[in-house]
Short mmCIF file of C-alpha atoms in Angstrom, two decimals:
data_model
loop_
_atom_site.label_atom_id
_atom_site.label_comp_id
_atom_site.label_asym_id
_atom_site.label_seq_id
_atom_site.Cartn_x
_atom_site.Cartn_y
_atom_site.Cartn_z
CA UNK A 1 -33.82 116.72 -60.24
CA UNK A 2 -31.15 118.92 -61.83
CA UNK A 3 -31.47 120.17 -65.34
CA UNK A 4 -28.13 121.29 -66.06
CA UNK A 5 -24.91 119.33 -65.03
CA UNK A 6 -21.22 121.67 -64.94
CA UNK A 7 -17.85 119.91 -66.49
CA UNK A 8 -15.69 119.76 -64.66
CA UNK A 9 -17.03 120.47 -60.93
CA UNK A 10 -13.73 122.45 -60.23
CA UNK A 11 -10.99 123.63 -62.48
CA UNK A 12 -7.57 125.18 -60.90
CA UNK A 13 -5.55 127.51 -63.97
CA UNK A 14 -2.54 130.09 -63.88
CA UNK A 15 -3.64 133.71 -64.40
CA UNK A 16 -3.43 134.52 -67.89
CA UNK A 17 -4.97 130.96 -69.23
CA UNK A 18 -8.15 130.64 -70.79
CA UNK A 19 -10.77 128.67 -68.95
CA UNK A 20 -13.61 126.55 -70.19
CA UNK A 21 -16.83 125.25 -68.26
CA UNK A 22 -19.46 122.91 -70.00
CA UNK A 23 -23.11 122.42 -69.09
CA UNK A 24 -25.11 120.02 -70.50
CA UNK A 25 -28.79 119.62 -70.19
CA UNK A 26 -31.69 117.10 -70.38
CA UNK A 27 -34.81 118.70 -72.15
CA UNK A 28 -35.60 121.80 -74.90
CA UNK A 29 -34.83 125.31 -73.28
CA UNK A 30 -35.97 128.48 -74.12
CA UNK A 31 -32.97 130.23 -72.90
CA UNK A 32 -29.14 129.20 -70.75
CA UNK A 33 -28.02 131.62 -67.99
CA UNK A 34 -24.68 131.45 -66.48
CA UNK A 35 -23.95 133.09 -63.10
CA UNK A 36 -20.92 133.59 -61.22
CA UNK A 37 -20.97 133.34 -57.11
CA UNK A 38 -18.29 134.49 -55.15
CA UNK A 39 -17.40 132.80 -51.82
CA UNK A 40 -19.98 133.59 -49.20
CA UNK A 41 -21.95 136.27 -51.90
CA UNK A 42 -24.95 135.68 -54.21
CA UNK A 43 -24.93 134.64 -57.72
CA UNK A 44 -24.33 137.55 -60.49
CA UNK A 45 -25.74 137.02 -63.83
CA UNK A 46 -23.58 136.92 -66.34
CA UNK A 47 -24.90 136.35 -70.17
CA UNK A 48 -28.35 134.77 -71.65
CA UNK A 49 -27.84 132.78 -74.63
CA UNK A 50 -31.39 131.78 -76.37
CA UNK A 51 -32.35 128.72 -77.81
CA UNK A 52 -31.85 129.66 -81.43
CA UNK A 53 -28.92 131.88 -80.77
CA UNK A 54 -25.40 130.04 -81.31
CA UNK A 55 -22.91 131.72 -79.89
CA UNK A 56 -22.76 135.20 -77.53
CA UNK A 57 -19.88 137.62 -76.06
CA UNK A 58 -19.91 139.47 -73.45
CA UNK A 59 -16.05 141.32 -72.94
CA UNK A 60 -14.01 138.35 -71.84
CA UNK A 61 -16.62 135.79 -71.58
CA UNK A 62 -17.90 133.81 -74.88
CA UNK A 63 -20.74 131.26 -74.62
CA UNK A 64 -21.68 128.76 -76.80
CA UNK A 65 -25.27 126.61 -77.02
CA UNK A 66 -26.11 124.12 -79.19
CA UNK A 67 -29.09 122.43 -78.67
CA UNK A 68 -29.30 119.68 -80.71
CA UNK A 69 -26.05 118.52 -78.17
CA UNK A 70 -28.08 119.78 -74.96
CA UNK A 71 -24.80 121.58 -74.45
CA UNK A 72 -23.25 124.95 -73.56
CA UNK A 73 -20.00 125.87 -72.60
CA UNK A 74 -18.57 129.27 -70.96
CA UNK A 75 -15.05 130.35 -72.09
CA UNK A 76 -13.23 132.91 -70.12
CA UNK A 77 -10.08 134.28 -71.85
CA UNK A 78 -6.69 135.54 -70.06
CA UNK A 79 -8.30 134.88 -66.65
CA UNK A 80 -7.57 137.07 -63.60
CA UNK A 81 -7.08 135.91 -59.87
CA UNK A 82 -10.33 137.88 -59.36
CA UNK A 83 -12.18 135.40 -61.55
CA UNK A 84 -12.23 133.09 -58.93
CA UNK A 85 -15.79 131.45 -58.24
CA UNK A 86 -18.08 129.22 -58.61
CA UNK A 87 -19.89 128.98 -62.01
CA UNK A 88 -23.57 127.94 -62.61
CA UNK A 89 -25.63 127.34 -66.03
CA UNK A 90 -28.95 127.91 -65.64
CA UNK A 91 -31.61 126.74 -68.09
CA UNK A 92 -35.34 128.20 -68.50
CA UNK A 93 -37.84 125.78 -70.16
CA UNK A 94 -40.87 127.51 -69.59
CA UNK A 95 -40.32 131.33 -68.10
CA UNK A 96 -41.42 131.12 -65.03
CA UNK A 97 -38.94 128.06 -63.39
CA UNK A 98 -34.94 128.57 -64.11
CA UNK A 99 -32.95 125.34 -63.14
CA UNK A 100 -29.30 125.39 -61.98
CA UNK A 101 -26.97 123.09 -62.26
CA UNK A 102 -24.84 122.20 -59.42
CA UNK A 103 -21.37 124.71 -60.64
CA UNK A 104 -17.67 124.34 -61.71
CA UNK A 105 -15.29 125.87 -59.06
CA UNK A 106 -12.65 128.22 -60.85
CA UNK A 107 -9.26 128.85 -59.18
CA UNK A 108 -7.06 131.12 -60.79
CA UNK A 109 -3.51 131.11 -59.81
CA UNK A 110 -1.53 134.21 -59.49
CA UNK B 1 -31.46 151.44 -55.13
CA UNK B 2 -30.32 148.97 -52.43
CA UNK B 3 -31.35 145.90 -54.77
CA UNK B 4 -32.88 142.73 -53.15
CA UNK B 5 -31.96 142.79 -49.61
CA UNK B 6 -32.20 139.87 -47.59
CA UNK B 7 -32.64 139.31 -43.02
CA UNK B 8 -31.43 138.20 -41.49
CA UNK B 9 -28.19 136.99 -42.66
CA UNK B 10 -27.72 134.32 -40.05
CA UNK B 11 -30.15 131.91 -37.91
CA UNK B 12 -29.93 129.30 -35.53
CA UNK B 13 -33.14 127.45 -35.03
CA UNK B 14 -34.24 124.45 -32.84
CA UNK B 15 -36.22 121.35 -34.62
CA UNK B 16 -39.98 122.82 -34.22
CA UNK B 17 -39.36 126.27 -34.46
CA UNK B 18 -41.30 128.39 -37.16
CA UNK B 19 -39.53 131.58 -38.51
CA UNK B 20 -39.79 134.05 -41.54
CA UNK B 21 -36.95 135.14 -43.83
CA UNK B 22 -37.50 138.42 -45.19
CA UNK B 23 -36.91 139.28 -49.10
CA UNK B 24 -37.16 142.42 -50.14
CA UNK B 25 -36.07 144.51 -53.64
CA UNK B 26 -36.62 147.95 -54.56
CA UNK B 27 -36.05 147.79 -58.64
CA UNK B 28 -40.29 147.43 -59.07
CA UNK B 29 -39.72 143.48 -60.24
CA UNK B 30 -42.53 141.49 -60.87
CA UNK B 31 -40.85 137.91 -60.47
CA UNK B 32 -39.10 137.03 -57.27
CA UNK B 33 -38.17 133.85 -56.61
CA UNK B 34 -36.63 131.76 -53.47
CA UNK B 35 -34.06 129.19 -53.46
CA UNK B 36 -31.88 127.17 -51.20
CA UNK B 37 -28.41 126.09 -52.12
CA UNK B 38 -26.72 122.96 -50.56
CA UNK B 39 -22.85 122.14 -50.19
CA UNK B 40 -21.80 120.61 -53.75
CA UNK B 41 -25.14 121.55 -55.52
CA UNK B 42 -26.55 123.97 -57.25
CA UNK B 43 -29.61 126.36 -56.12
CA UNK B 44 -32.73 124.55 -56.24
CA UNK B 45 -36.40 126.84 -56.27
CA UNK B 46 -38.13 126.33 -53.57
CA UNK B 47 -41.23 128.99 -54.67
CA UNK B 48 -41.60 131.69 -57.24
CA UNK B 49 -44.01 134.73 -57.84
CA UNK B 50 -44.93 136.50 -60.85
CA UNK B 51 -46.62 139.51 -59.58
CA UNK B 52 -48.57 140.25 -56.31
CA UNK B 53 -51.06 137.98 -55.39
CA UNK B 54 -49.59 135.46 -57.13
CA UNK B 55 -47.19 132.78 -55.58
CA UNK B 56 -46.38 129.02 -57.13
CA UNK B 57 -44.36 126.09 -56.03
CA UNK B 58 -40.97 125.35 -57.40
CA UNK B 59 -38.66 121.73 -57.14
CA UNK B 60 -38.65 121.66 -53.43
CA UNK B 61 -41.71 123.48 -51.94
CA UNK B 62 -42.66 121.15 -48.82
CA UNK B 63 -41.99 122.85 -45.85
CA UNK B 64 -42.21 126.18 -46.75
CA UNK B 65 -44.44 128.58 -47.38
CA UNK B 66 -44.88 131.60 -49.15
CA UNK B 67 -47.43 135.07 -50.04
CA UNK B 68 -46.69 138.35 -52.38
CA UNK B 69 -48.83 140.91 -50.34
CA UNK B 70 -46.82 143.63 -52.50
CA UNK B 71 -44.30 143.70 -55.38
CA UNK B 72 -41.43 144.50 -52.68
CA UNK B 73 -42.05 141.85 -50.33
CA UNK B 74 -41.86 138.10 -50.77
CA UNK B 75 -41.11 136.42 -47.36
CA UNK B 76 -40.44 133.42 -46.89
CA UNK B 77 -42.09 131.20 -43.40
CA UNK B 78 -40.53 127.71 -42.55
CA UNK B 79 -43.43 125.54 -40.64
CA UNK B 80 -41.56 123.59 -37.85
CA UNK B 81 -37.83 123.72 -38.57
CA UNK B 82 -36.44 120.27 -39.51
CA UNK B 83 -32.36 119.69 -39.93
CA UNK B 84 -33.12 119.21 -43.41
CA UNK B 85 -33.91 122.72 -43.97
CA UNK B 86 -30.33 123.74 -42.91
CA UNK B 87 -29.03 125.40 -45.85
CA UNK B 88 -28.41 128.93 -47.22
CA UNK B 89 -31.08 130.78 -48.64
CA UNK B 90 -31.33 133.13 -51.48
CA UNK B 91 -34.01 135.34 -52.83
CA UNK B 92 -33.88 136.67 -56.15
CA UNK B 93 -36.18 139.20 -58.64
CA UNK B 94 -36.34 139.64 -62.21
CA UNK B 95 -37.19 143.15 -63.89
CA UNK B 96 -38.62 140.69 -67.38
CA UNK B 97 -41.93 140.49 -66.35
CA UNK B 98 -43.48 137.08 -65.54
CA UNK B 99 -40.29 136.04 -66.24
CA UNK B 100 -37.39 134.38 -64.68
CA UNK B 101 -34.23 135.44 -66.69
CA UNK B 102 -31.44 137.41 -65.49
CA UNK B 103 -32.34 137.48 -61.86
CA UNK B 104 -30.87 139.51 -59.44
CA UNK B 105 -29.89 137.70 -55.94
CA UNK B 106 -29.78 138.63 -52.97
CA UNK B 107 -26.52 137.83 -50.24
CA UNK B 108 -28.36 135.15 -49.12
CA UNK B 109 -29.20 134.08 -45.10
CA UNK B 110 -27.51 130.95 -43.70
CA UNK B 111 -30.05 129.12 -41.62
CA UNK B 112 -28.99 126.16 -39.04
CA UNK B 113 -31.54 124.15 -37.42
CA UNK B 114 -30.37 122.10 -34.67
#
């Protein structure tokens, strides 16, 4: 079974927009990944948030956990065409086992 | 470095047939992991290693099997090739050791089994 689950599974915005993925999970984490996967490529990591951090930034991306929710979400600001991808969240319970959720696909619009 | 490479990228295999997937990374990780990744989900871990020697079983393990001779190599064998094991495949390392954060994938091999 999947740990994490993506909102929405595929999210179509004009260049310049900010866009915003959820994740929400079922049981306690120790950390949240979230990857990006380009058509046909493998999945780049993108940002670790921990399980008693609240909020982290990484140049245009911002993530957001809070755990007593079982929630993150991923906020890219003034997207580019080149941002379009598939986006996982990826939680680690224990440190040996991360779990990925099934993605949100990002279109950006020229 | 060349990263975690991954051959071969594309395989067409009858119902039966055993093969081997080859992972392979070059950054001196001790966790390396595989996964397959199905159309509209996400990857699920098929088997994960920690260091040489030692290999475990992830959400979907039957079928496959694994070993971690060295800390470059972590191969991947399929049995006898059932359709259900279509899928693309993905290896991926971790330089935290023991640990599987931040993983580095590789570009993945696109198996078929008819």
């Amino acid at each position: 079974s999947q740990q994490g689950e993506e909102d929405p599974q595929a999210l179509s915005i004009q260049e310049g927009e900010n866009a915003t993925m959820n994740c929400s999970y079922k049981t306690s984490i120790n950390n949240l990944q979230w990857y990006r996967q380009n058509s046909g490529r493998g999945l780049v990591h993108l940002i670790l948030i921990r399980s008693n951090e609240r909020e982290k930034h990484s140049g245009r991306l911002r993530v957001t956990l809070d755990t007593s929710k079982k929630s993150s979400s991923l906020l890219i600001t003034a997207s580019r065409a080149a941002d379009t991808a598939s986006y996982f969240c990826a939680t680690d319970t224990g440190g040996f086992k991360t779990i990925f959720g099934a993605g949100t696909r990002l279109f950006v619009k020229a | 470095n060349a990263g975690v490479t991954q051959t071969p990228k594309f395989q067409v295999l009858k119902t039966g047939q055993s093969m081997t997937l080859q992972c392979a990374q070059d950054m001196n990780h001790e966790y390396m992991s595989w996964y397959r990744q199905d159309p509209g989900m996400g990857l699920r871990l098929i088997h994960y290693s920690v260091g040489a020697g030692i290999t475990d079983q992830g959400e979907v393990p039957n079928g496959y099997n694994v070993s971690r001779s060295t800390t470059e190599d972590f191969p991947l064998r399929l049995l006898s090739a059932a359709p259900s094991q279509t899928s693309v495949y993905f290896c991926a390392s971790s330089p935290y050791s023991g640990r599987s954060e931040t993983q580095y994938f590789g570009p993945g091999t696109r198996l078929l089994v008819l």
